[in-house]
Every structure is written in C-alpha cells, then in structure tokens.
Amino acid sequence: MTMKSNLSHQKGAGRGDILLGLVGLFLLYLLYDSGFFTAEAWADFNRRFYQNFVKDSRYMMLVDGLKATVFMTSGATVIGVIVGLILSVIRVAYKGGVPIPILNKFAEAYISVLRGTPAMVQLLIWNFTIFASARDLNTQYIAILAFGLNSGAYVAEIFRGGIESIDPGQMEAARSLGLSYGSSMRHVILPQALRNVVPMLFNEFIALLKETSIAGYIGIDDLTRAGQNIQALTLEHSQPLVMVAIIYLIIVLFLTHLVRKLENWLSRGKRG
Amino acid sequence: MKKLLAVTLIISSLLIIASSSFADESPKLRSIDQLKNERLAAQRGTVGQFIAEDMLGDNKGRLLTTYEKYVDAIAALRQGKVRAVVMDEMPAKRFLNDVEGLAIMDKALSEENYAIGFRKGNKELVEAVNKALAEIKADGTLNAIFEKYYGTFLAGDSSTIKPEDIDFNKGAKGGKLVVGTEAGFAPYELRVGSGYIGIDVEMCAAIAKKLDRELVIENMNFDALPMAVSTNKVDMICAGITVTDERKENMDFSENYVVGAKQVAVVRADDYEK
C-alpha cells in the first residue's frame, strides 16, 4: 500500500494528467461555445449567486448545514469504531478458540443485517419505529446512532481483515511468553492491526460523511438539505446543488490528503 | 494541480449539463386533455401525483415522474424532461413570479380543501385545534394571515416577512405543540435562514397560542409526514395537506382552513397556446 501511494506521489505531469487537462480544456471550450462567458451570462450568474448565497446571509444556511453534517459524521465515527472493534475482536477471538459461541453468533447476525440493508431504510426505522416515541430527543442523536451502528458493521470487517493479516506467529509468540489471550490481543496484535487498517478506516469515514446526506429524510437540515432549502427559497436549481457538491468535495479531498500523510507517517520505522 | 483540474472538469461538466436543453418538436399544448398522453411530473405523495396518475391511467408508469421537491419538478419541466407539472395553484404562482418562462394552464384540474392532519384517534387534540381554528377564523386572525401572504408575498416582496417576527409562544405552560411540515411550499411554509415563515406556520403559531403551547416545527420530506404523525413523532402535520378519502382512512383531519385550492398544470410558456 505504501509503495503504491509513493509512486502516485511522483512530481511532474504524467500521461493521465495531460489527458485530464485536455478533457478539461475541451469542456471549457464547450462552456465558451454555449455562451457561458458572455457578459450577460456572467451578470446573470452573479445575480443568482448573490440571491442564493449572499442576500440575507443565506450562506449561513450552508454553514449550519455543514455543522450538522460534521457533527453527525464525527459522532457516528466514534460509535462506529467502538462497535466495530468490539465485534471484530469477538469474531477473531471465537475463531482463535475463546469459547463465546453466542456472542459470535450475535456479531455475525449484526454484521449481516446491518450490511445487508440500506442505510436509508435503517435510518427511517430508527427514527420512526424504534425511537417513535422519543420526541424531546434531538433527531441528530438518532441519526448519529443509526449511522454509527451501520458503520460499525463495516468497520468490524475492516478490523477483522486487519487482525487476520497479522502473522499467527505473533500471537503464538506472545502466548508462549506467558501473556493471556486478552493481553496478547491488546498489546501485540491490535497495535499492529490498527496501523494496517487506518487508511481503510479513513475511507469508511469519507463514505460515512457522504452517507449522512440522507439525514434530510428524518428532518435534519444537514448540508444537502441546506442546499435544498436554499433551492426552495430562491427557486434556483443548479447553483445551490453545485455549491453543496463543491463543499463535500473540498472536505473529502482534504481528508484524503490527511490519509496520505497519515499513511506515510505510519509507515515510518516499519520493516520490510 | 491534478485535483484542480479534476475539480474544474466536474464543475464545467455539471454546468454544461445544466445549461443544455432538449428540443421539443411536438405541437404546442392547448388544452388540459392533451396532457393525458404527455410526460408529467409531481411532488411525491402530493395530491398532484394522484391527479396525474388518474389522468394518465395505465400509462402512469411510463409517463409520470415524481420528485422529492417541487424545485426539482420545475427544473425537469424547464429542461424539457416533462411537459407539465401538476401542483397547487398558490405555490405555482410563486414559481411564475420568480422563474422565467413558465405558464399556468387556464383550466384547473380539480379543487381541493386543506386541513391539518392528526394521528388516527387523537380526538382530544383534534377538538382543541378545531376550537382554536374556529376562534382565529372568527376574530379575523386567519384572514389577516392569508391577505399578508397572498398580497405581499406573492407580489414578490418576501423580504418584509421575517421569521423572527412570528411568535412561537416560547416557554408556554402547556408544553410543546410539535408540527410536522415540508418547508418548500411557499406561501404556505418556507425555511428562511434558521427559521420558518408561511401561512401554515403563522396559523399554527396562532393555534399554539390559543392552546397555551409552544410551537415547534419539524421540517421533513412531504412523503414522510403521514408516517411522522401516525408514529407520534409530531402532534400534527400542517403542510397544505389536501383532505382525501384515502388519507382519511389513516389520519384524522381538522376542519378545512383552505377551501377550493386549485390543482393546476404548470407548463413552459413557449409550449402553451391559449
């Protein structure tokens, strides 16, 4: 994984960059051809931009939406990691001979149900069936729970993959040194596994960030919904949506950048 | 640099898609009857959808597209993806004010009544709300609200109406009155900044005051509203909801507060010949 990311980091334009540039230029030409760069079109664009984002501080709707999106994503991330870690340890431990068949069955069922149904349906069930009578509870907490538990199922599989990628010899060596199964797991296996799964975990959270865009269904004004609210206000269709897309993209690009940095940092001092 | 290029690429392709339109060579629309064989759009779960389904009959699967938001349906109309949008007259008028190139067909498709929806069997609240509704009808409060929005608002001067001026009766002794709505249906309900305005919002505020309760608005998708009220997530739903026999089977309604609201077909002005 490290090798690959180093390669793609080489400076200078590759063949792909040039192709991308040419396609970009072609698209710009098409825009020019469709009259987008004329003075009137530009003035119209500016007028709509003012209406959508500047007038009456409407950009604040996007800011508030972004806050909700970030709040839900971070909350769900915490729940996802905790749930995922517990589930994966249960499954690995059972496989490694710890007698916990019931817990293992539960973990298996949990993962297959939560991965086998759409997040949207789960969100609706959490809000309208399970928490039907919870009226004074902030809906965002319900969303955090729904997204977090859903994410936990995916994170569990990521962790399991990470744990199983550690050479069995490590566990055997730790056990033969007199450590219990639990301590070997906690002090020897998990630290190494964690390092392997960090990039995949980050990808899961990037996916989670985008997934929260369905929260509008249970009445949360997240970033996507904020864009739709502006649409309803100004009756302008494209700009609010494109703006929302740009904001998501900036966050995702930033997070991706962080993963790369983290990957490089984690691979320091790693042998082989 | 690569990222910058990628971003430019995405944005420009989005703009191209948004600015392209489809040429339509079929003859112009003259009467409502022609719509029976045309591609129509409506907001999901609204009476507009039911009317369009009736009009299209067996072809509804092929010809009807339902959207989550009116803005999306109107955008589809302007891009030529559909020939007409079936919707309520007042919100349609607001679209005509603010969006160029639209027209409303002369003849209305039907006339409907609006009422507030409740969980089936919630008699106590229905009676209390009906009493409050009768009171604000009698003392002119409701009429003043209608005049304010049909006048100022639909004339295009919406900035004079501010959400912070609406009294939600904060800290009322009787507890909260949670109202579900879909705030993309001006002049009935609209999200402005972090607040709400609209006929339904001000009417519910007046009702909450009569009941000595604090008004709390829950903004949801229209097709989620019946579910929200039947599972008790909200006390009542008020979103320009048309009373229909089918809805009456699953929901209780208050007395009507709007009578004879027209369902109309919104079309492109250049596609319509009176």
XYZ file of C-alpha atoms in Angstrom:
546
model
C 0.000 0.000 0.000
C 2.833 2.339 0.927
C 4.702 1.568 -2.261
C 1.719 2.398 -4.381
C 0.952 5.732 -2.747
C 4.584 6.758 -3.046
C 4.526 6.066 -6.749
C 1.436 8.163 -7.329
C 3.123 10.978 -5.479
C 5.854 11.439 -8.050
C 6.252 15.036 -9.142
C 5.696 16.129 -12.711
C 2.857 15.559 -15.127
C 2.161 12.004 -16.175
C 0.172 10.850 -19.182
C -3.007 10.847 -17.096
C -2.561 14.490 -16.099
C -2.174 15.591 -19.694
C -5.281 13.680 -20.736
C -7.212 15.183 -17.848
C -6.008 18.637 -18.863
C -7.088 18.154 -22.467
C -10.550 16.969 -21.447
C -10.814 19.962 -19.105
C -9.862 22.360 -21.884
C -12.407 20.762 -24.190
C -15.133 21.198 -21.573
C -14.139 24.826 -21.072
C -14.408 25.317 -24.831
C -17.896 23.784 -24.774
C -18.867 26.202 -21.998
C -17.463 29.098 -24.009
C -19.376 27.884 -27.035
C -22.648 27.672 -25.123
C -22.331 31.360 -24.282
C -21.393 30.964 -20.658
C -18.647 33.562 -20.780
C -20.672 36.356 -22.332
C -21.212 39.484 -20.241
C -24.953 38.843 -19.825
C -24.454 35.245 -18.748
C -21.801 36.329 -16.286
C -24.043 39.059 -14.868
C -26.870 36.545 -14.563
C -24.564 34.098 -12.837
C -23.509 36.809 -10.391
C -27.091 37.884 -9.730
C -28.122 34.317 -8.973
C -25.030 33.812 -6.850
C -25.961 36.898 -4.804
C -29.529 35.650 -4.439
C -28.538 32.152 -3.440
C -25.711 32.769 -1.024
C -25.178 36.430 -0.146
C -28.621 38.006 0.281
C -29.939 37.835 3.869
C -26.751 35.906 4.806
C -28.096 32.777 3.143
C -24.633 31.205 3.181
C -25.286 30.755 6.906
C -27.814 28.057 5.991
C -24.968 26.134 4.364
C -22.690 26.790 7.339
C -25.333 25.474 9.755
C -25.905 22.512 7.468
C -22.204 21.794 7.363
C -22.075 21.906 11.168
C -24.840 19.294 11.348
C -23.073 17.114 8.772
C -19.733 17.303 10.602
C -21.413 16.718 13.979
C -23.248 13.627 12.735
C -20.206 12.239 10.945
C -17.886 12.631 13.922
C -20.422 11.205 16.353
C -21.123 8.249 14.093
C -17.398 7.717 13.611
C -16.833 7.303 17.351
C -19.713 4.844 17.686
C -18.618 3.026 14.526
C -15.058 2.474 15.746
C -16.117 1.263 19.187
C -18.802 -1.082 17.849
C -16.571 -2.294 15.038
C -13.669 -3.013 17.358
C -15.825 -4.989 19.787
C -17.483 -7.020 17.027
C -14.244 -7.849 15.266
C -12.487 -8.907 18.476
C -15.429 -11.186 19.308
C -15.250 -12.843 15.924
C -11.477 -13.214 15.882
C -11.368 -14.446 19.470
C -14.011 -17.085 18.760
C -12.035 -18.274 15.798
C -8.897 -18.324 17.959
C -10.507 -20.741 20.388
C -12.152 -18.489 23.016
C -15.485 -20.189 23.891
C -18.011 -17.432 23.125
C -20.369 -19.049 20.559
C -23.404 -16.919 21.445
C -21.535 -13.628 21.235
C -20.024 -14.765 17.957
C -23.425 -15.629 16.507
C -24.719 -12.249 17.628
C -21.802 -10.450 15.968
C -22.318 -12.403 12.746
C -26.026 -11.635 12.699
C -25.402 -7.961 13.485
C -22.922 -7.586 10.652
C -25.045 -9.371 8.071
C -28.237 -7.496 8.941
C -26.687 -4.026 9.111
C -24.628 -4.587 5.966
C -27.487 -6.266 4.173
C -29.982 -3.406 4.422
C -29.707 0.132 3.012
C -28.591 2.851 5.437
C -31.603 4.921 4.359
C -34.062 2.219 5.432
C -32.200 1.757 8.717
C -32.348 5.495 9.388
C -36.104 5.571 8.803
C -36.631 2.533 11.041
C -34.553 4.059 13.849
C -36.425 7.319 13.705
C -39.988 6.250 13.003
C -40.178 2.803 14.597
C -37.610 2.280 17.334
C -37.486 5.858 18.574
C -41.066 6.626 17.567
C -41.969 7.959 20.983
C -38.701 9.806 21.697
C -39.895 13.295 20.952
C -37.691 15.514 23.030
C -34.546 13.733 21.849
C -32.618 15.738 19.281
C -33.107 13.969 15.949
C -29.399 14.365 15.248
C -28.609 11.933 18.066
C -30.878 9.347 16.471
C -29.061 9.878 13.186
C -25.675 9.510 14.897
C -26.812 6.228 16.431
C -28.214 4.941 13.128
C -25.150 5.914 11.078
C -22.747 4.813 13.822
C -24.243 1.355 14.260
C -24.404 0.928 10.500
C -20.810 1.988 10.102
C -19.820 -0.343 12.967
C -20.732 -3.340 10.811
C -18.388 -2.215 8.044
C -15.645 -1.201 10.462
C -15.877 -4.659 12.079
C -14.996 -6.286 8.781
C -12.151 -3.848 8.239
C -10.713 -4.579 11.690
C -11.151 -8.313 11.240
C -9.240 -8.157 7.983
C -6.537 -6.126 9.753
C -6.254 -8.550 12.680
C -6.184 -11.590 10.441
C -3.452 -10.013 8.326
C -1.091 -10.226 11.334
C 1.068 -13.310 11.186
C -0.334 -16.035 13.526
C 3.205 -16.431 14.771
C 2.852 -13.138 16.619
C 0.013 -14.494 18.717
C 1.829 -17.762 19.311
C 4.966 -15.913 20.370
C 3.047 -13.649 22.738
C 1.183 -16.569 24.271
C 4.373 -18.571 24.713
C 5.877 -15.616 26.576
C 3.117 -16.092 29.124
C 0.697 -13.331 28.070
C -3.007 -14.146 28.282
C -5.107 -14.176 25.093
C -6.581 -10.780 26.032
C -3.218 -9.128 26.719
C -1.672 -10.591 23.586
C -4.575 -9.170 21.621
C -4.418 -5.766 23.291
C -0.660 -5.253 23.427
C 0.672 -7.211 20.471
C -1.949 -7.829 17.790
C -4.239 -4.776 17.891
C -1.496 -2.097 17.720
C -0.124 -3.714 14.570
C -3.551 -4.354 13.086
C -4.588 -0.747 13.720
C -1.649 0.523 11.712
C -2.693 -1.624 8.778
C -6.329 -0.593 8.800
C -6.040 3.163 9.332
C -6.239 4.033 5.622
C -9.273 1.794 5.128
C -10.903 3.243 8.235
C -10.473 6.730 6.855
C -12.075 5.672 3.606
C -15.007 4.306 5.564
C -15.440 7.684 7.257
C -15.262 9.528 3.991
C -18.059 7.256 2.794
C -19.910 7.954 6.034
C -19.615 11.711 5.530
C -21.328 11.383 2.177
C -23.879 8.939 3.530
C -25.172 11.473 6.076
C -26.663 13.350 3.131
C -29.816 11.251 3.548
C -30.451 12.710 7.019
C -32.897 15.186 5.496
C -35.357 12.331 5.377
C -35.835 12.443 9.127
C -35.937 16.217 9.252
C -32.299 17.160 9.839
C -31.048 20.204 7.999
C -27.667 18.805 7.003
C -25.519 20.220 4.214
C -27.505 18.573 1.422
C -30.805 19.623 2.948
C -29.485 23.178 3.422
C -28.888 23.316 -0.323
C -32.420 22.127 -0.935
C -33.738 24.725 1.494
C -31.971 27.440 -0.476
C -33.452 25.989 -3.669
C -36.937 26.241 -2.183
C -36.211 29.815 -1.130
C -34.782 31.169 -4.370
C -36.315 28.605 -6.767
C -32.891 28.409 -8.381
C -31.964 24.878 -9.206
C -28.340 24.396 -10.129
C -26.177 26.744 -8.063
C -27.118 25.558 -4.549
C -26.587 21.922 -5.522
C -23.269 22.568 -7.247
C -22.151 24.588 -4.223
C -23.086 21.737 -1.894
C -21.172 19.317 -4.125
C -18.116 21.574 -4.050
C -18.193 21.785 -0.248
C -18.409 17.986 0.100
C -15.619 17.604 -2.422
C -13.316 20.026 -0.619
C -13.809 18.163 2.666
C -13.262 14.770 1.042
C -10.128 15.960 -0.794
C -8.800 17.359 2.469
C -9.491 14.091 4.302
C -7.873 12.089 1.505
C -4.834 14.297 1.799
C -4.742 13.588 5.538
C -4.918 9.824 4.945
C -1.906 10.038 2.648
C 0.042 11.988 5.263
C -1.017 9.524 7.946
C -0.094 6.555 5.791
C 3.394 7.927 5.253
C 3.763 8.709 8.926
C 2.593 5.246 9.984
C 4.919 3.507 7.585
C 7.948 5.146 9.213
C 10.003 2.559 11.027
C 8.071 -0.290 9.520
C 10.340 -3.074 8.444
C 10.013 -4.820 5.110
C -2.664 20.685 -9.954
C -4.296 17.377 -10.797
C -7.006 17.982 -8.229
C -7.622 21.483 -9.529
C -8.054 20.049 -13.000
C -10.396 17.382 -11.743
C -12.498 19.956 -9.923
C -12.667 22.204 -12.993
C -13.648 19.194 -15.035
C -16.502 18.252 -12.753
C -17.841 21.773 -12.381
C -17.744 22.534 -16.077
C -19.454 19.272 -16.987
C -22.159 19.996 -14.399
C -22.655 23.464 -15.881
C -22.860 22.033 -19.385
C -25.470 19.517 -18.327
C -27.380 22.266 -16.529
C -27.333 24.640 -19.472
C -28.230 22.148 -22.188
C -31.856 21.875 -23.198
C -33.747 19.408 -25.275
C -35.537 20.452 -28.437
C -39.193 19.518 -28.419
C -40.915 19.443 -31.773
C -44.367 18.197 -30.864
C -47.271 20.671 -31.325
C -47.903 23.187 -28.547
C -50.226 22.471 -25.678
C -53.722 23.958 -25.963
C -55.958 22.137 -23.541
C -55.746 20.128 -20.366
C -56.947 16.995 -22.212
C -53.736 16.831 -24.212
C -51.817 16.099 -21.014
C -53.266 12.574 -20.910
C -50.535 11.374 -23.244
C -47.680 13.552 -22.073
C -44.843 13.175 -19.635
C -45.910 14.739 -16.340
C -44.216 15.467 -13.029
C -45.459 15.926 -9.476
C -44.079 16.074 -5.963
C -44.068 12.646 -4.345
C -47.015 11.941 -2.078
C -48.979 15.045 -3.046
C -52.485 15.240 -4.476
C -50.833 16.469 -7.668
C -49.350 12.980 -8.016
C -52.751 11.307 -7.510
C -54.390 13.579 -10.086
C -51.632 12.950 -12.617
C -51.960 9.202 -12.024
C -55.703 9.359 -12.692
C -55.162 11.385 -15.853
C -52.522 9.071 -17.272
C -54.271 5.818 -16.318
C -52.318 2.777 -17.447
C -49.510 4.903 -18.826
C -48.559 6.391 -15.481
C -45.623 4.062 -15.043
C -44.126 5.303 -18.273
C -45.156 8.953 -18.253
C -45.218 10.119 -14.638
C -42.102 11.154 -12.737
C -42.397 12.056 -9.078
C -39.817 14.245 -7.396
C -38.947 14.816 -3.759
C -39.124 18.609 -4.120
C -41.129 20.997 -6.260
C -37.937 22.772 -7.311
C -36.767 19.526 -8.906
C -40.070 19.034 -10.752
C -39.964 22.585 -12.112
C -36.334 22.150 -13.162
C -37.330 18.979 -15.051
C -40.079 20.967 -16.759
C -37.732 23.751 -17.794
C -35.221 21.260 -19.145
C -37.919 19.586 -21.232
C -37.804 16.303 -19.326
C -41.540 16.616 -18.697
C -44.286 18.582 -20.395
C -46.207 19.739 -17.305
C -46.038 19.755 -13.505
C -49.246 19.129 -11.566
C -49.294 21.196 -8.386
C -51.250 23.564 -6.131
C -52.107 26.948 -7.597
C -50.570 29.246 -4.972
C -47.095 27.682 -4.960
C -47.347 27.561 -8.758
C -47.990 31.310 -8.801
C -44.885 31.887 -6.747
C -42.847 29.888 -9.260
C -44.281 32.027 -12.054
C -43.235 35.169 -10.203
C -39.683 34.116 -9.664
C -38.870 31.830 -12.576
C -38.946 32.985 -16.166
C -40.659 31.159 -18.983
C -43.439 29.367 -17.102
C -47.218 29.468 -17.529
C -50.246 28.012 -15.765
C -52.859 26.334 -17.972
C -56.222 28.074 -17.821
C -58.458 25.304 -16.637
C -57.844 23.910 -13.171
C -57.552 20.134 -12.825
C -59.501 19.992 -9.576
C -60.329 21.914 -6.427
C -59.258 20.689 -3.031
C -59.522 21.594 0.624
C -56.614 21.869 3.040
C -56.746 20.708 6.640
C -54.404 19.823 9.491
C -53.681 16.087 9.870
C -53.612 14.108 13.130
C -52.869 10.573 14.264
C -55.974 8.434 13.834
C -57.980 8.567 17.054
C -56.319 11.633 18.587
C -59.781 13.130 19.294
C -58.703 15.359 22.150
C -56.213 17.343 20.074
C -58.472 17.464 17.002
C -61.220 19.029 19.079
C -58.903 21.525 20.761
C -57.387 22.558 17.425
C -60.816 22.835 15.777
C -61.939 25.129 18.577
C -58.832 27.305 18.199
C -59.236 27.293 14.428
C -62.849 28.482 14.736
C -61.703 31.259 17.055
C -58.968 32.580 14.762
C -61.362 32.351 11.814
C -63.967 34.368 13.744
C -61.667 37.108 15.017
C -60.062 37.713 11.637
C -56.572 36.455 12.529
C -56.615 33.774 9.828
C -57.859 36.157 7.165
C -55.138 38.658 8.003
C -52.558 35.906 7.550
C -53.993 34.956 4.153
C -54.034 38.563 2.992
C -50.469 39.108 4.126
C -49.172 36.177 2.080
C -51.458 36.316 -0.943
C -50.750 40.032 -1.155
C -47.242 40.993 -0.141
C -45.630 37.618 -0.530
C -46.969 36.544 -3.908
C -46.363 40.054 -5.251
C -42.706 39.174 -4.865
C -41.936 41.180 -1.742
C -40.966 38.373 0.593
C -38.194 40.149 2.469
C -40.681 42.116 4.604
C -41.783 38.884 6.263
C -39.228 37.817 8.829
C -39.229 34.519 10.730
C -38.206 36.200 13.987
C -41.431 38.270 13.944
C -43.576 35.163 14.272
C -44.415 34.436 17.916
C -43.837 30.749 18.642
C -45.099 31.236 22.204
C -41.801 30.132 23.752
C -41.913 28.762 27.280
C -45.684 28.236 27.261
C -47.059 26.336 30.255
C -48.992 23.777 28.213
C -45.848 22.168 26.795
C -44.871 21.782 23.168
C -47.035 21.516 20.079
C -44.832 19.725 17.554
C -45.938 20.352 13.980
C -44.534 18.456 11.001
C -44.269 20.266 7.696
C -42.313 20.357 4.440
C -40.886 23.836 4.228
C -40.529 24.111 0.467
C -44.128 25.033 -0.269
C -44.363 28.809 -0.279
C -46.571 30.698 0.508
C -47.708 28.012 2.963
C -44.354 27.140 4.501
C -40.816 28.125 3.711
C -37.485 27.866 5.507
C -35.730 31.216 5.763
C -32.314 31.234 7.399
C -32.754 29.211 10.565
C -36.474 29.964 10.894
C -39.754 29.464 9.099
C -42.404 31.680 7.525
C -45.666 30.929 5.730
C -49.428 30.759 6.113
C -49.390 27.359 7.821
C -46.581 28.422 10.157
C -48.351 31.600 11.285
C -51.674 29.773 11.581
C -50.097 27.053 13.736
C -48.441 29.766 15.838
C -51.859 31.348 16.409
C -53.359 27.937 17.283
C -50.477 27.168 19.659
C -51.135 30.464 21.401
C -54.814 29.584 21.850
C -53.820 26.210 23.301
C -51.166 27.835 25.507
C -48.464 25.620 23.982
C -45.097 26.334 22.402
C -44.925 25.789 18.650
C -42.097 23.547 17.444
C -41.658 22.975 13.711
C -40.205 19.731 12.348
C -39.181 20.116 8.716
C -39.443 16.790 6.842
C -39.972 15.418 3.382
C -43.626 15.528 2.370
C -43.949 11.772 1.920
C -42.570 11.214 5.447
C -45.242 13.371 7.113
C -48.052 10.754 7.411
C -45.542 8.349 8.982
C -44.346 11.024 11.412
C -47.840 11.826 12.671
C -49.036 8.231 12.893
C -45.976 7.203 14.939
C -46.455 10.193 17.228
C -43.191 11.849 16.208
C -45.181 15.024 15.758
C -48.534 16.093 17.204
C -49.990 17.204 13.921
C -48.973 17.852 10.341
C -49.720 21.084 8.556
C -48.300 21.420 5.056
C -51.113 22.441 2.748
C -52.403 18.892 3.071
C -55.401 18.077 0.894
C -58.207 16.118 2.516
C -58.860 12.921 0.543
C -60.975 9.863 1.393
C -57.936 7.640 1.224
C -55.973 9.809 3.631
C -59.000 9.904 5.969
C -58.650 6.157 6.427
C -55.233 6.559 8.010
C -55.422 10.016 9.510
C -57.857 12.351 11.236
C -58.321 15.865 9.909
C -59.254 19.199 11.421
C -61.884 21.430 9.850
C -60.740 22.796 6.489
C -58.797 26.034 6.625
C -58.438 26.495 2.859
C -61.423 25.700 0.661
C -61.237 25.362 -3.117
C -57.466 25.335 -3.541
C -56.932 24.643 -7.227
C -54.670 21.982 -8.676
C -53.160 23.332 -11.864
C -50.803 22.288 -14.622
C -47.623 24.362 -14.889
C -46.102 24.321 -18.381
C -43.400 26.168 -20.323
C -44.743 29.474 -21.647
C -43.343 28.813 -25.139
C -45.008 25.417 -25.198
C -48.502 26.725 -24.461
C -51.007 28.380 -26.753
C -54.160 29.667 -25.102
